[in-house]
């Protein structure tokens, strides 16, 4: 299974990372996620905010990608992601 994480500059004060998801073929999806995906996202330190998933901990973006890879997803990132995630660029 593939997952596209579209990172952007966080709009919430104090946030370290923020993203929306896109699935196959870059088709936008709602912010609603299934239970397994939500568990991975929340476990990495992200909370569901009105404008997307947002984290307030340093390293949350990197942890999110690692957790999805560990769960068997092929991960791609787009947008304003941390430099450490460059190798996952779509």
XYZ file of C-alpha atoms in Angstrom:
90
model
C 0.000 0.000 0.000
C 1.228 3.513 -0.811
C 0.722 6.696 1.143
C 1.525 10.244 0.071
C 2.136 12.736 2.877
C 1.842 16.344 1.739
C 3.727 18.410 4.309
C 3.240 22.148 4.618
C 4.382 24.971 6.827
C 2.403 24.546 10.062
C -0.317 27.149 10.542
C -0.624 26.490 14.271
C 1.721 28.347 16.614
C 4.316 26.038 18.143
C 3.730 23.228 15.655
C 6.753 21.434 14.223
C 5.064 19.580 11.353
C 1.752 19.551 9.532
C 0.454 17.497 6.617
C -2.503 16.241 4.652
C -2.696 12.850 3.008
C -3.071 11.883 -0.601
C -3.567 8.390 -1.907
C -2.675 6.689 -5.191
C -2.420 8.867 -8.226
C -2.314 11.978 -6.058
C -6.095 11.989 -5.642
C -6.988 14.155 -2.636
C -8.851 12.469 0.197
C -10.582 13.853 3.256
C -8.780 14.127 6.557
C -10.751 11.142 7.823
C -8.605 8.034 8.095
C -9.219 4.409 8.900
C -8.374 3.065 12.354
C -4.994 1.575 11.431
C -3.794 4.740 9.687
C -5.061 6.970 12.509
C -3.222 4.835 15.040
C 0.062 5.252 13.164
C -0.423 9.010 12.778
C -1.386 9.561 16.424
C 1.431 7.283 17.600
C 3.927 9.537 15.809
C 2.656 12.520 17.826
C 0.191 14.119 15.404
C -3.261 15.445 16.303
C -6.167 15.979 13.916
C -6.601 19.749 13.636
C -9.110 21.643 11.445
C -6.533 22.168 8.675
C -4.870 18.770 8.781
C -2.709 16.603 11.018
C -0.319 18.662 13.152
C 2.526 17.756 15.528
C 4.187 19.788 18.253
C 7.187 17.534 18.912
C 10.571 17.757 17.203
C 11.191 14.770 14.931
C 7.507 13.912 14.530
C 7.635 14.057 10.719
C 10.572 11.672 10.560
C 8.926 9.367 13.115
C 5.711 9.356 11.062
C 7.507 8.201 7.911
C 9.434 5.531 9.854
C 6.238 4.240 11.478
C 4.416 3.988 8.134
C 7.384 2.154 6.595
C 7.483 -0.233 9.561
C 3.762 -0.909 9.031
C 4.493 -1.931 5.419
C 3.540 1.237 3.532
C 5.522 2.637 0.628
C 5.857 6.291 1.688
C 6.181 9.390 -0.503
C 6.455 12.963 0.742
C 5.669 16.271 -0.956
C 5.604 19.927 0.005
C 7.495 21.555 2.890
C 8.939 18.418 4.504
C 12.105 18.284 6.674
C 15.389 17.820 4.776
C 15.873 14.408 6.421
C 12.912 13.107 4.367
C 14.344 14.129 0.978
C 14.902 10.499 -0.040
C 11.128 9.920 0.125
C 10.260 12.817 -2.210
C 7.571 11.904 -4.745
